[in-house]
């Protein structure tokens, strides 16, 4: 029988921010392929009153309380996995702080007045947190000479946000700007990936960036219309459309790929 390069049965995959919109989609999808999923998040199971522990509806998924900005919290999460006789084979650095027009306006106002705390809290989670999880979980993978790490980026880490799509917010008297810290932190992910990919190549750990475009999640219809006009494919993404790329990058199907950036953005960065 021919080898199935996409096989991830019984792999042990850690997803940071696994309780969020996209993390929970990846979690369910990868579990359906037979992987053991550990969601590291400050929030628990979104379908079970935020509880931590095994998902009562899916024995392949477990929620572990981890704050990725705290080294000891990540170490404790990893130890819970190792103490069960399991070793991590995959890490998806997916947790991040983002802002939408419904977010607190002091974090999303004009750059001239942006408080330093807004900058710091985004970089803390998006870059420091990604560094810490990679350092702790990647080091364990390095000991085992096996692993795949996916670092989640945004198209706003490749190009500047087009703030004209938020012009509608001005009509309601609130000016929304996608925070500069989000773009900058996501740009940092790209070279973070390249660094780790070359650093751990001899340990058989592959590290890639997955860059995503905006996902439809019942946003203000004025936003959806303006955003979609800016996308060559003419619409926002469905979260499920990222499952294929996630499986590709986490599995042997991408065995000759490391230090790369896979862009799935409906063509946003093509013009
Ligand atoms: N949704 C989109 O349109 C979109 C577009 C491009 C890129 N992305 C990227 O995809 C990823 C997931 O996005 P999402 O829309 O699912 O976001 P989300 O806000 O729904 O989920 C993020 C999760 O991260 C968790 N988190 C936050 N701080 C944490 C911490 N300190 N420790 C542990 N967990 C923490 C949150 O509790 C949440 O469950 C992010 O990296 C985001 O930048 C999303």
PDB file of N, CA and C in Angstrom, residues 158-262:
ATOM      1  N   UNK A 158       2.160  41.038   6.269  1.00  0.00           N
ATOM      2  CA  UNK A 158       2.897  41.135   4.997  1.00  0.00           C
ATOM      3  C   UNK A 158       2.760  42.520   4.386  1.00  0.00           C
ATOM      4  N   UNK A 159       1.543  43.058   4.478  1.00  0.00           N
ATOM      5  CA  UNK A 159       1.275  44.399   3.943  1.00  0.00           C
ATOM      6  C   UNK A 159       0.536  45.189   5.025  1.00  0.00           C
ATOM      7  N   UNK A 160       0.533  46.483   4.861  1.00  0.00           N
ATOM      8  CA  UNK A 160      -0.201  47.293   5.842  1.00  0.00           C
ATOM      9  C   UNK A 160      -1.704  47.057   5.677  1.00  0.00           C
ATOM     10  N   UNK A 161      -2.460  47.136   6.774  1.00  0.00           N
ATOM     11  CA  UNK A 161      -3.920  47.103   6.617  1.00  0.00           C
ATOM     12  C   UNK A 161      -4.359  48.277   5.739  1.00  0.00           C
ATOM     13  N   UNK A 162      -5.400  48.061   4.964  1.00  0.00           N
ATOM     14  CA  UNK A 162      -5.965  49.153   4.162  1.00  0.00           C
ATOM     15  C   UNK A 162      -7.071  49.794   5.018  1.00  0.00           C
ATOM     16  N   UNK A 163      -6.733  50.881   5.677  1.00  0.00           N
ATOM     17  CA  UNK A 163      -7.683  51.441   6.639  1.00  0.00           C
ATOM     18  C   UNK A 163      -8.922  52.043   6.002  1.00  0.00           C
ATOM     19  N   UNK A 164      -8.901  52.169   4.677  1.00  0.00           N
ATOM     20  CA  UNK A 164     -10.107  52.716   4.022  1.00  0.00           C
ATOM     21  C   UNK A 164     -11.309  51.795   4.220  1.00  0.00           C
ATOM     22  N   UNK A 165     -11.049  50.491   4.472  1.00  0.00           N
ATOM     23  CA  UNK A 165     -12.195  49.584   4.644  1.00  0.00           C
ATOM     24  C   UNK A 165     -12.914  49.827   5.978  1.00  0.00           C
ATOM     25  N   UNK A 166     -12.291  50.603   6.856  1.00  0.00           N
ATOM     26  CA  UNK A 166     -12.933  50.912   8.141  1.00  0.00           C
ATOM     27  C   UNK A 166     -13.550  52.306   8.155  1.00  0.00           C
ATOM     28  N   UNK A 167     -13.586  52.960   7.002  1.00  0.00           N
ATOM     29  CA  UNK A 167     -14.115  54.332   6.951  1.00  0.00           C
ATOM     30  C   UNK A 167     -15.529  54.425   7.523  1.00  0.00           C
ATOM     31  N   UNK A 168     -16.292  53.332   7.392  1.00  0.00           N
ATOM     32  CA  UNK A 168     -17.684  53.357   7.875  1.00  0.00           C
ATOM     33  C   UNK A 168     -17.754  53.632   9.379  1.00  0.00           C
ATOM     34  N   UNK A 169     -16.678  53.302  10.117  1.00  0.00           N
ATOM     35  CA  UNK A 169     -16.719  53.509  11.571  1.00  0.00           C
ATOM     36  C   UNK A 169     -16.766  55.003  11.903  1.00  0.00           C
ATOM     37  N   UNK A 170     -16.227  55.822  10.985  1.00  0.00           N
ATOM     38  CA  UNK A 170     -16.190  57.274  11.264  1.00  0.00           C
ATOM     39  C   UNK A 170     -17.604  57.838  11.333  1.00  0.00           C
ATOM     40  N   UNK A 171     -18.527  57.197  10.570  1.00  0.00           N
ATOM     41  CA  UNK A 171     -19.914  57.697  10.566  1.00  0.00           C
ATOM     42  C   UNK A 171     -20.538  57.589  11.947  1.00  0.00           C
ATOM     43  N   UNK A 172     -20.082  56.591  12.724  1.00  0.00           N
ATOM     44  CA  UNK A 172     -20.646  56.455  14.075  1.00  0.00           C
ATOM     45  C   UNK A 172     -19.789  57.201  15.097  1.00  0.00           C
ATOM     46  N   UNK A 173     -18.857  58.025  14.603  1.00  0.00           N
ATOM     47  CA  UNK A 173     -18.083  58.891  15.495  1.00  0.00           C
ATOM     48  C   UNK A 173     -16.878  58.227  16.138  1.00  0.00           C
ATOM     49  N   UNK A 174     -16.599  56.958  15.775  1.00  0.00           N
ATOM     50  CA  UNK A 174     -15.428  56.272  16.341  1.00  0.00           C
ATOM     51  C   UNK A 174     -14.492  55.935  15.192  1.00  0.00           C
ATOM     52  N   UNK A 175     -13.256  56.358  15.306  1.00  0.00           N
ATOM     53  CA  UNK A 175     -12.299  56.023  14.244  1.00  0.00           C
ATOM     54  C   UNK A 175     -11.593  54.729  14.608  1.00  0.00           C
ATOM     55  N   UNK A 176     -11.718  53.715  13.751  1.00  0.00           N
ATOM     56  CA  UNK A 176     -11.050  52.437  14.024  1.00  0.00           C
ATOM     57  C   UNK A 176      -9.803  52.283  13.152  1.00  0.00           C
ATOM     58  N   UNK A 177      -8.704  51.917  13.767  1.00  0.00           N
ATOM     59  CA  UNK A 177      -7.487  51.538  13.034  1.00  0.00           C
ATOM     60  C   UNK A 177      -7.029  50.181  13.540  1.00  0.00           C
ATOM     61  N   UNK A 178      -6.717  49.281  12.612  1.00  0.00           N
ATOM     62  CA  UNK A 178      -6.110  48.007  13.021  1.00  0.00           C
ATOM     63  C   UNK A 178      -4.799  48.373  13.713  1.00  0.00           C
ATOM     64  N   UNK A 179      -4.595  47.933  14.964  1.00  0.00           N
ATOM     65  CA  UNK A 179      -3.418  48.421  15.707  1.00  0.00           C
ATOM     66  C   UNK A 179      -2.093  48.059  15.038  1.00  0.00           C
ATOM     67  N   UNK A 180      -1.193  49.023  15.070  1.00  0.00           N
ATOM     68  CA  UNK A 180       0.128  48.812  14.457  1.00  0.00           C
ATOM     69  C   UNK A 180       0.844  47.622  15.103  1.00  0.00           C
ATOM     70  N   UNK A 181       0.615  47.401  16.402  1.00  0.00           N
ATOM     71  CA  UNK A 181       1.302  46.293  17.091  1.00  0.00           C
ATOM     72  C   UNK A 181       0.889  44.946  16.497  1.00  0.00           C
ATOM     73  N   UNK A 182      -0.349  44.849  16.007  1.00  0.00           N
ATOM     74  CA  UNK A 182      -0.782  43.581  15.398  1.00  0.00           C
ATOM     75  C   UNK A 182       0.039  43.303  14.146  1.00  0.00           C
ATOM     76  N   UNK A 183       0.134  44.309  13.259  1.00  0.00           N
ATOM     77  CA  UNK A 183       0.906  44.144  12.023  1.00  0.00           C
ATOM     78  C   UNK A 183       2.367  43.841  12.316  1.00  0.00           C
ATOM     79  N   UNK A 184       2.937  44.608  13.229  1.00  0.00           N
ATOM     80  CA  UNK A 184       4.362  44.455  13.520  1.00  0.00           C
ATOM     81  C   UNK A 184       4.641  43.088  14.143  1.00  0.00           C
ATOM     82  N   UNK A 185       3.783  42.674  15.069  1.00  0.00           N
ATOM     83  CA  UNK A 185       4.018  41.373  15.709  1.00  0.00           C
ATOM     84  C   UNK A 185       3.904  40.256  14.686  1.00  0.00           C
ATOM     85  N   UNK A 186       2.959  40.378  13.763  1.00  0.00           N
ATOM     86  CA  UNK A 186       2.784  39.325  12.756  1.00  0.00           C
ATOM     87  C   UNK A 186       3.948  39.316  11.763  1.00  0.00           C
ATOM     88  N   UNK A 187       4.475  40.494  11.412  1.00  0.00           N
ATOM     89  CA  UNK A 187       5.667  40.525  10.546  1.00  0.00           C
ATOM     90  C   UNK A 187       6.818  39.797  11.219  1.00  0.00           C
ATOM     91  N   UNK A 188       6.935  40.002  12.527  1.00  0.00           N
ATOM     92  CA  UNK A 188       8.020  39.367  13.273  1.00  0.00           C
ATOM     93  C   UNK A 188       7.969  37.851  13.178  1.00  0.00           C
ATOM     94  N   UNK A 189       6.753  37.314  13.033  1.00  0.00           N
ATOM     95  CA  UNK A 189       6.564  35.858  12.959  1.00  0.00           C
ATOM     96  C   UNK A 189       7.316  35.262  11.762  1.00  0.00           C
ATOM     97  N   UNK A 190       7.409  36.037  10.688  1.00  0.00           N
ATOM     98  CA  UNK A 190       8.001  35.490   9.459  1.00  0.00           C
ATOM     99  C   UNK A 190       9.478  35.175   9.648  1.00  0.00           C
ATOM    100  N   UNK A 191      10.208  36.110  10.240  1.00  0.00           N
ATOM    101  CA  UNK A 191      11.633  35.814  10.432  1.00  0.00           C
ATOM    102  C   UNK A 191      11.882  34.950  11.661  1.00  0.00           C
ATOM    103  N   UNK A 192      10.943  34.991  12.599  1.00  0.00           N
ATOM    104  CA  UNK A 192      11.005  34.060  13.730  1.00  0.00           C
ATOM    105  C   UNK A 192      10.973  32.623  13.170  1.00  0.00           C
ATOM    106  N   UNK A 193      10.078  32.403  12.222  1.00  0.00           N
ATOM    107  CA  UNK A 193       9.968  31.091  11.573  1.00  0.00           C
ATOM    108  C   UNK A 193      11.287  30.698  10.902  1.00  0.00           C
ATOM    109  N   UNK A 194      11.859  31.637  10.126  1.00  0.00           N
ATOM    110  CA  UNK A 194      13.088  31.301   9.391  1.00  0.00           C
ATOM    111  C   UNK A 194      14.226  30.968  10.357  1.00  0.00           C
ATOM    112  N   UNK A 195      14.293  31.732  11.437  1.00  0.00           N
ATOM    113  CA  UNK A 195      15.353  31.503  12.431  1.00  0.00           C
ATOM    114  C   UNK A 195      15.231  30.094  12.995  1.00  0.00           C
ATOM    115  N   UNK A 196      14.014  29.771  13.480  1.00  0.00           N
ATOM    116  CA  UNK A 196      13.826  28.446  14.096  1.00  0.00           C
ATOM    117  C   UNK A 196      14.024  27.325  13.081  1.00  0.00           C
ATOM    118  N   UNK A 197      13.593  27.564  11.846  1.00  0.00           N
ATOM    119  CA  UNK A 197      13.694  26.523  10.810  1.00  0.00           C
ATOM    120  C   UNK A 197      15.154  26.155  10.569  1.00  0.00           C
ATOM    121  N   UNK A 198      16.016  27.156  10.515  1.00  0.00           N
ATOM    122  CA  UNK A 198      17.433  26.856  10.265  1.00  0.00           C
ATOM    123  C   UNK A 198      18.091  26.340  11.549  1.00  0.00           C
ATOM    124  N   UNK A 199      17.696  26.912  12.677  1.00  0.00           N
ATOM    125  CA  UNK A 199      18.300  26.517  13.956  1.00  0.00           C
ATOM    126  C   UNK A 199      18.031  25.044  14.274  1.00  0.00           C
ATOM    127  N   UNK A 200      16.797  24.590  14.036  1.00  0.00           N
ATOM    128  CA  UNK A 200      16.432  23.235  14.418  1.00  0.00           C
ATOM    129  C   UNK A 200      16.361  22.249  13.246  1.00  0.00           C
ATOM    130  N   UNK A 201      16.859  22.671  12.068  1.00  0.00           N
ATOM    131  CA  UNK A 201      16.774  21.762  10.905  1.00  0.00           C
ATOM    132  C   UNK A 201      17.491  20.446  11.195  1.00  0.00           C
ATOM    133  N   UNK A 202      18.654  20.527  11.840  1.00  0.00           N
ATOM    134  CA  UNK A 202      19.424  19.294  12.086  1.00  0.00           C
ATOM    135  C   UNK A 202      18.760  18.413  13.142  1.00  0.00           C
ATOM    136  N   UNK A 203      17.780  18.969  13.835  1.00  0.00           N
ATOM    137  CA  UNK A 203      17.022  18.178  14.810  1.00  0.00           C
ATOM    138  C   UNK A 203      15.730  17.645  14.185  1.00  0.00           C
ATOM    139  N   UNK A 204      15.621  17.791  12.882  1.00  0.00           N
ATOM    140  CA  UNK A 204      14.451  17.258  12.155  1.00  0.00           C
ATOM    141  C   UNK A 204      13.137  17.944  12.571  1.00  0.00           C
ATOM    142  N   UNK A 205      13.254  19.222  12.915  1.00  0.00           N
ATOM    143  CA  UNK A 205      12.041  19.990  13.215  1.00  0.00           C
ATOM    144  C   UNK A 205      11.824  20.965  12.072  1.00  0.00           C
ATOM    145  N   UNK A 206      10.665  20.879  11.477  1.00  0.00           N
ATOM    146  CA  UNK A 206      10.320  21.820  10.397  1.00  0.00           C
ATOM    147  C   UNK A 206       9.480  22.942  11.001  1.00  0.00           C
ATOM    148  N   UNK A 207       9.731  24.166  10.519  1.00  0.00           N
ATOM    149  CA  UNK A 207       9.004  25.322  11.052  1.00  0.00           C
ATOM    150  C   UNK A 207       8.543  26.176   9.876  1.00  0.00           C
ATOM    151  N   UNK A 208       7.258  26.390   9.789  1.00  0.00           N
ATOM    152  CA  UNK A 208       6.710  27.189   8.676  1.00  0.00           C
ATOM    153  C   UNK A 208       5.692  28.199   9.179  1.00  0.00           C
ATOM    154  N   UNK A 209       5.528  29.256   8.390  1.00  0.00           N
ATOM    155  CA  UNK A 209       4.494  30.250   8.668  1.00  0.00           C
ATOM    156  C   UNK A 209       3.282  29.938   7.803  1.00  0.00           C
ATOM    157  N   UNK A 210       2.105  30.104   8.383  1.00  0.00           N
ATOM    158  CA  UNK A 210       0.869  30.045   7.600  1.00  0.00           C
ATOM    159  C   UNK A 210       0.210  31.424   7.708  1.00  0.00           C
ATOM    160  N   UNK A 211       0.137  32.117   6.570  1.00  0.00           N
ATOM    161  CA  UNK A 211      -0.431  33.467   6.556  1.00  0.00           C
ATOM    162  C   UNK A 211      -1.876  33.416   6.080  1.00  0.00           C
ATOM    163  N   UNK A 212      -2.762  33.980   6.914  1.00  0.00           N
ATOM    164  CA  UNK A 212      -4.201  33.894   6.628  1.00  0.00           C
ATOM    165  C   UNK A 212      -4.812  35.258   6.322  1.00  0.00           C
ATOM    166  N   UNK A 213      -5.834  35.229   5.491  1.00  0.00           N
ATOM    167  CA  UNK A 213      -6.652  36.417   5.274  1.00  0.00           C
ATOM    168  C   UNK A 213      -7.849  36.402   6.217  1.00  0.00           C
ATOM    169  N   UNK A 214      -8.664  37.453   6.176  1.00  0.00           N
ATOM    170  CA  UNK A 214      -9.782  37.629   7.102  1.00  0.00           C
ATOM    171  C   UNK A 214     -10.879  36.574   6.963  1.00  0.00           C
ATOM    172  N   UNK A 215     -11.380  36.147   8.130  1.00  0.00           N
ATOM    173  CA  UNK A 215     -12.400  35.092   8.184  1.00  0.00           C
ATOM    174  C   UNK A 215     -13.765  35.715   8.495  1.00  0.00           C
ATOM    175  N   UNK A 216     -14.778  35.256   7.795  1.00  0.00           N
ATOM    176  CA  UNK A 216     -16.135  35.742   8.065  1.00  0.00           C
ATOM    177  C   UNK A 216     -16.628  35.200   9.397  1.00  0.00           C
ATOM    178  N   UNK A 217     -17.056  36.107  10.274  1.00  0.00           N
ATOM    179  CA  UNK A 217     -17.655  35.652  11.541  1.00  0.00           C
ATOM    180  C   UNK A 217     -18.714  36.665  11.984  1.00  0.00           C
ATOM    181  N   UNK A 218     -19.705  36.832  11.133  1.00  0.00           N
ATOM    182  CA  UNK A 218     -20.859  37.686  11.460  1.00  0.00           C
ATOM    183  C   UNK A 218     -20.457  39.136  11.779  1.00  0.00           C
ATOM    184  N   UNK A 219     -19.398  39.635  11.094  1.00  0.00           N
ATOM    185  CA  UNK A 219     -19.016  41.035  11.334  1.00  0.00           C
ATOM    186  C   UNK A 219     -20.071  41.978  10.761  1.00  0.00           C
ATOM    187  N   UNK A 220     -19.919  43.257  11.086  1.00  0.00           N
ATOM    188  CA  UNK A 220     -20.786  44.310  10.550  1.00  0.00           C
ATOM    189  C   UNK A 220     -20.829  44.183   9.017  1.00  0.00           C
ATOM    190  N   UNK A 221     -22.036  44.119   8.431  1.00  0.00           N
ATOM    191  CA  UNK A 221     -22.139  43.917   6.975  1.00  0.00           C
ATOM    192  C   UNK A 221     -21.392  44.988   6.176  1.00  0.00           C
ATOM    193  N   UNK A 222     -21.271  46.205   6.729  1.00  0.00           N
ATOM    194  CA  UNK A 222     -20.536  47.261   6.010  1.00  0.00           C
ATOM    195  C   UNK A 222     -19.051  46.903   5.918  1.00  0.00           C
ATOM    196  N   UNK A 223     -18.556  46.303   6.982  1.00  0.00           N
ATOM    197  CA  UNK A 223     -17.150  45.859   6.974  1.00  0.00           C
ATOM    198  C   UNK A 223     -16.971  44.719   5.964  1.00  0.00           C
ATOM    199  N   UNK A 224     -17.889  43.749   6.024  1.00  0.00           N
ATOM    200  CA  UNK A 224     -17.768  42.571   5.146  1.00  0.00           C
ATOM    201  C   UNK A 224     -17.773  43.017   3.683  1.00  0.00           C
ATOM    202  N   UNK A 225     -18.628  43.986   3.356  1.00  0.00           N
ATOM    203  CA  UNK A 225     -18.724  44.470   1.975  1.00  0.00           C
ATOM    204  C   UNK A 225     -17.410  45.152   1.550  1.00  0.00           C
ATOM    205  N   UNK A 226     -16.910  46.027   2.403  1.00  0.00           N
ATOM    206  CA  UNK A 226     -15.681  46.763   2.063  1.00  0.00           C
ATOM    207  C   UNK A 226     -14.484  45.815   1.986  1.00  0.00           C
ATOM    208  N   UNK A 227     -14.416  44.883   2.918  1.00  0.00           N
ATOM    209  CA  UNK A 227     -13.313  43.921   2.933  1.00  0.00           C
ATOM    210  C   UNK A 227     -13.346  43.082   1.647  1.00  0.00           C
ATOM    211  N   UNK A 228     -14.537  42.587   1.335  1.00  0.00           N
ATOM    212  CA  UNK A 228     -14.678  41.661   0.201  1.00  0.00           C
ATOM    213  C   UNK A 228     -14.321  42.329  -1.125  1.00  0.00           C
ATOM    214  N   UNK A 229     -14.622  43.622  -1.232  1.00  0.00           N
ATOM    215  CA  UNK A 229     -14.282  44.357  -2.468  1.00  0.00           C
ATOM    216  C   UNK A 229     -12.774  44.368  -2.712  1.00  0.00           C
ATOM    217  N   UNK A 230     -12.040  44.264  -1.621  1.00  0.00           N
ATOM    218  CA  UNK A 230     -10.575  44.371  -1.668  1.00  0.00           C
ATOM    219  C   UNK A 230      -9.896  43.016  -1.953  1.00  0.00           C
ATOM    220  N   UNK A 231     -10.735  41.932  -1.983  1.00  0.00           N
ATOM    221  CA  UNK A 231     -10.191  40.573  -2.160  1.00  0.00           C
ATOM    222  C   UNK A 231     -10.434  40.105  -3.587  1.00  0.00           C
ATOM    223  N   UNK A 232      -9.393  39.690  -4.329  1.00  0.00           N
ATOM    224  CA  UNK A 232      -9.631  39.178  -5.684  1.00  0.00           C
ATOM    225  C   UNK A 232     -10.709  38.090  -5.747  1.00  0.00           C
ATOM    226  N   UNK A 233     -10.765  37.196  -4.761  1.00  0.00           N
ATOM    227  CA  UNK A 233     -11.818  36.164  -4.789  1.00  0.00           C
ATOM    228  C   UNK A 233     -13.174  36.707  -4.344  1.00  0.00           C
ATOM    229  N   UNK A 234     -13.219  37.962  -3.926  1.00  0.00           N
ATOM    230  CA  UNK A 234     -14.486  38.653  -3.703  1.00  0.00           C
ATOM    231  C   UNK A 234     -15.221  38.311  -2.418  1.00  0.00           C
ATOM    232  N   UNK A 235     -14.561  37.655  -1.470  1.00  0.00           N
ATOM    233  CA  UNK A 235     -15.253  37.293  -0.226  1.00  0.00           C
ATOM    234  C   UNK A 235     -14.238  37.045   0.874  1.00  0.00           C
ATOM    235  N   UNK A 236     -14.756  36.977   2.105  1.00  0.00           N
ATOM    236  CA  UNK A 236     -13.913  36.590   3.235  1.00  0.00           C
ATOM    237  C   UNK A 236     -13.774  35.064   3.245  1.00  0.00           C
ATOM    238  N   UNK A 237     -12.808  34.588   4.036  1.00  0.00           N
ATOM    239  CA  UNK A 237     -12.596  33.133   4.117  1.00  0.00           C
ATOM    240  C   UNK A 237     -13.599  32.494   5.064  1.00  0.00           C
ATOM    241  N   UNK A 238     -13.828  31.196   4.868  1.00  0.00           N
ATOM    242  CA  UNK A 238     -14.519  30.403   5.900  1.00  0.00           C
ATOM    243  C   UNK A 238     -13.400  29.737   6.710  1.00  0.00           C
ATOM    244  N   UNK A 239     -13.570  29.656   8.016  1.00  0.00           N
ATOM    245  CA  UNK A 239     -12.514  29.072   8.866  1.00  0.00           C
ATOM    246  C   UNK A 239     -12.079  27.696   8.376  1.00  0.00           C
ATOM    247  N   UNK A 240     -13.029  26.911   7.903  1.00  0.00           N
ATOM    248  CA  UNK A 240     -12.745  25.533   7.466  1.00  0.00           C
ATOM    249  C   UNK A 240     -11.770  25.513   6.293  1.00  0.00           C
ATOM    250  N   UNK A 241     -11.697  26.617   5.553  1.00  0.00           N
ATOM    251  CA  UNK A 241     -10.812  26.636   4.372  1.00  0.00           C
ATOM    252  C   UNK A 241      -9.332  26.608   4.758  1.00  0.00           C
ATOM    253  N   UNK A 242      -9.037  26.788   6.048  1.00  0.00           N
ATOM    254  CA  UNK A 242      -7.643  26.733   6.488  1.00  0.00           C
ATOM    255  C   UNK A 242      -7.248  25.345   7.000  1.00  0.00           C
ATOM    256  N   UNK A 243      -8.219  24.426   7.085  1.00  0.00           N
ATOM    257  CA  UNK A 243      -7.899  23.092   7.624  1.00  0.00           C
ATOM    258  C   UNK A 243      -6.943  22.330   6.705  1.00  0.00           C
ATOM    259  N   UNK A 244      -7.142  22.433   5.406  1.00  0.00           N
ATOM    260  CA  UNK A 244      -6.266  21.737   4.448  1.00  0.00           C
ATOM    261  C   UNK A 244      -4.818  22.182   4.613  1.00  0.00           C
ATOM    262  N   UNK A 245      -4.556  23.503   4.573  1.00  0.00           N
ATOM    263  CA  UNK A 245      -3.179  23.981   4.764  1.00  0.00           C
ATOM    264  C   UNK A 245      -2.581  23.574   6.111  1.00  0.00           C
ATOM    265  N   UNK A 246      -3.421  23.562   7.160  1.00  0.00           N
ATOM    266  CA  UNK A 246      -2.921  23.149   8.487  1.00  0.00           C
ATOM    267  C   UNK A 246      -2.486  21.684   8.450  1.00  0.00           C
ATOM    268  N   UNK A 247      -3.321  20.821   7.863  1.00  0.00           N
ATOM    269  CA  UNK A 247      -2.970  19.395   7.787  1.00  0.00           C
ATOM    270  C   UNK A 247      -1.706  19.205   6.944  1.00  0.00           C
ATOM    271  N   UNK A 248      -1.627  19.921   5.843  1.00  0.00           N
ATOM    272  CA  UNK A 248      -0.451  19.832   4.966  1.00  0.00           C
ATOM    273  C   UNK A 248       0.830  20.174   5.748  1.00  0.00           C
ATOM    274  N   UNK A 249       0.798  21.290   6.474  1.00  0.00           N
ATOM    275  CA  UNK A 249       2.020  21.755   7.151  1.00  0.00           C
ATOM    276  C   UNK A 249       2.382  20.902   8.363  1.00  0.00           C
ATOM    277  N   UNK A 250       1.381  20.347   9.037  1.00  0.00           N
ATOM    278  CA  UNK A 250       1.682  19.603  10.270  1.00  0.00           C
ATOM    279  C   UNK A 250       2.115  18.166   9.955  1.00  0.00           C
ATOM    280  N   UNK A 251       1.774  17.698   8.758  1.00  0.00           N
ATOM    281  CA  UNK A 251       2.009  16.284   8.425  1.00  0.00           C
ATOM    282  C   UNK A 251       3.246  16.116   7.535  1.00  0.00           C
ATOM    283  N   UNK A 252       3.544  14.874   7.219  1.00  0.00           N
ATOM    284  CA  UNK A 252       4.666  14.534   6.349  1.00  0.00           C
ATOM    285  C   UNK A 252       4.459  15.017   4.918  1.00  0.00           C
ATOM    286  N   UNK A 253       3.239  15.439   4.609  1.00  0.00           N
ATOM    287  CA  UNK A 253       2.958  15.924   3.243  1.00  0.00           C
ATOM    288  C   UNK A 253       3.851  17.118   2.893  1.00  0.00           C
ATOM    289  N   UNK A 254       4.335  17.834   3.915  1.00  0.00           N
ATOM    290  CA  UNK A 254       5.210  18.990   3.673  1.00  0.00           C
ATOM    291  C   UNK A 254       6.643  18.701   4.133  1.00  0.00           C
ATOM    292  N   UNK A 255       7.061  17.420   3.992  1.00  0.00           N
ATOM    293  CA  UNK A 255       8.346  16.996   4.583  1.00  0.00           C
ATOM    294  C   UNK A 255       9.567  17.739   4.042  1.00  0.00           C
ATOM    295  N   UNK A 256       9.466  18.340   2.854  1.00  0.00           N
ATOM    296  CA  UNK A 256      10.640  19.069   2.315  1.00  0.00           C
ATOM    297  C   UNK A 256      10.451  20.577   2.453  1.00  0.00           C
ATOM    298  N   UNK A 257       9.563  20.988   3.323  1.00  0.00           N
ATOM    299  CA  UNK A 257       9.245  22.417   3.450  1.00  0.00           C
ATOM    300  C   UNK A 257       9.620  22.902   4.843  1.00  0.00           C
ATOM    301  N   UNK A 258      10.494  23.875   4.895  1.00  0.00           N
ATOM    302  CA  UNK A 258      10.771  24.512   6.183  1.00  0.00           C
ATOM    303  C   UNK A 258      11.249  25.944   5.948  1.00  0.00           C
ATOM    304  N   UNK A 259      10.929  26.822   6.904  1.00  0.00           N
ATOM    305  CA  UNK A 259      11.320  28.232   6.780  1.00  0.00           C
ATOM    306  C   UNK A 259      10.469  28.998   5.783  1.00  0.00           C
ATOM    307  N   UNK A 260       9.381  28.371   5.320  1.00  0.00           N
ATOM    308  CA  UNK A 260       8.552  28.980   4.270  1.00  0.00           C
ATOM    309  C   UNK A 260       7.338  29.690   4.837  1.00  0.00           C
ATOM    310  N   UNK A 261       6.671  30.379   3.932  1.00  0.00           N
ATOM    311  CA  UNK A 261       5.438  31.073   4.302  1.00  0.00           C
ATOM    312  C   UNK A 261       4.349  30.719   3.292  1.00  0.00           C
ATOM    313  N   UNK A 262       3.357  29.991   3.747  1.00  0.00           N
ATOM    314  CA  UNK A 262       2.233  29.612   2.879  1.00  0.00           C
ATOM    315  C   UNK A 262       1.131  30.664   3.054  1.00  0.00           C
TER     316      UNK A 262
END
